[in-house]
PDB file of C-alpha atoms in Angstrom:
ATOM      1  CA  MET A  82       7.266  35.182  23.141  1.00 56.00           C
ATOM      2  CA  GLY A  83       7.024  38.571  21.643  1.00 65.00           C
ATOM      3  CA  GLY A  84       5.802  39.022  18.335  1.00 73.00           C
ATOM      4  CA  PHE A  85       1.964  38.125  18.669  1.00 73.00           C
ATOM      5  CA  ARG A  86       1.379  40.558  21.648  1.00 76.00           C
ATOM      6  CA  ASP A  87      -2.073  42.233  19.999  1.00 77.00           C
ATOM      7  CA  ALA A  88      -2.675  40.128  16.619  1.00 78.00           C
ATOM      8  CA  THR A  89      -5.536  38.983  15.852  1.00 76.00           C
ATOM      9  CA  ALA A  90      -5.831  35.209  14.404  1.00 77.00           C
ATOM     10  CA  ILE A  91      -9.400  34.251  12.519  1.00 75.00           C
ATOM     11  CA  ALA A  92      -9.284  30.763  11.862  1.00 83.00           C
ATOM     12  CA  GLY A  93     -11.342  28.420   8.903  1.00 89.00           C
ATOM     13  CA  VAL A  94     -12.028  25.303   7.696  1.00 92.00           C
ATOM     14  CA  GLY A  95     -12.020  24.183   4.622  1.00 93.00           C
ATOM     15  CA  TYR A  96     -10.976  20.239   3.119  1.00 88.00           C
ATOM     16  CA  THR A  97     -11.117  18.626   0.243  1.00 89.00           C
ATOM     17  CA  PRO A  98     -12.577  15.433  -0.965  1.00 86.00           C
ATOM     18  CA  PHE A  99     -11.046  12.640  -0.129  1.00 85.00           C
ATOM     19  CA  SER A 100      -9.582   9.711  -2.682  1.00 84.00           C
ATOM     20  CA  LYS A 101      -6.597   8.244  -3.812  1.00 84.00           C
ATOM     21  CA  ASN A 102      -6.553   9.746  -7.468  1.00 86.00           C
ATOM     22  CA  SER A 103      -8.411  13.302  -7.745  1.00 84.00           C
ATOM     23  CA  GLY A 104      -7.534  13.947 -10.688  1.00 91.00           C
ATOM     24  CA  VAL A 105      -6.313  17.551 -10.111  1.00 91.00           C
ATOM     25  CA  SER A 106      -2.751  18.674  -8.923  1.00 91.00           C
ATOM     26  CA  THR A 107      -1.611  18.959  -5.256  1.00 89.00           C
ATOM     27  CA  LEU A 108      -1.824  22.575  -5.660  1.00 92.00           C
ATOM     28  CA  THR A 109      -5.183  22.434  -6.599  1.00 92.00           C
ATOM     29  CA  LEU A 110      -6.354  20.579  -3.455  1.00 91.00           C
ATOM     30  CA  ALA A 111      -4.924  22.935  -1.883  1.00 90.00           C
ATOM     31  CA  VAL A 112      -6.484  26.209  -3.065  1.00 92.00           C
ATOM     32  CA  ASP A 113      -9.569  24.492  -3.325  1.00 93.00           C
ATOM     33  CA  ALA A 114      -9.572  24.136   0.209  1.00 92.00           C
ATOM     34  CA  VAL A 115      -7.481  27.398   1.720  1.00 91.00           C
ATOM     35  CA  LEU A 116     -10.830  29.096  -0.586  1.00 93.00           C
ATOM     36  CA  ALA A 117     -13.326  27.146   1.605  1.00 94.00           C
ATOM     37  CA  ALA A 118     -11.049  27.932   4.584  1.00 92.00           C
ATOM     38  CA  LEU A 119     -12.167  31.456   3.494  1.00 93.00           C
ATOM     39  CA  ASP A 120     -15.115  31.949   2.976  1.00 94.00           C
ATOM     40  CA  ASP A 121     -15.968  29.521   6.681  1.00 94.00           C
ATOM     41  CA  ALA A 122     -14.227  32.710   8.257  1.00 91.00           C
ATOM     42  CA  GLY A 123     -16.132  35.056   6.124  1.00 93.00           C
ATOM     43  CA  LEU A 124     -13.193  36.305   4.459  1.00 91.00           C
ATOM     44  CA  THR A 125     -11.887  37.206   0.728  1.00 93.00           C
ATOM     45  CA  VAL A 126      -7.906  36.503  -0.479  1.00 91.00           C
ATOM     46  CA  ASP A 127      -8.365  40.568  -0.303  1.00 93.00           C
ATOM     47  CA  ASP A 128      -8.339  39.946   3.654  1.00 89.00           C
ATOM     48  CA  VAL A 129      -5.287  37.845   4.050  1.00 85.00           C
ATOM     49  CA  ASP A 130      -1.536  39.385   4.551  1.00 78.00           C
ATOM     50  CA  GLY A 131      -0.299  36.341   5.814  1.00 71.00           C
ATOM     51  CA  LEU A 132      -0.515  32.265   6.332  1.00 65.00           C
TER      52      LEU A 132
END
């Protein structure tokens, strides 16, 4: 169980609208959700070094 000792994790929540056919790609939905989660956590893309 090593590897995470003294590590820090910050969590945020992001989601996209639920629909059968949103008209956008899965990648676009994923990016939108990630950006919303970062905003929720008070972070920017530059603050992230892994996921």
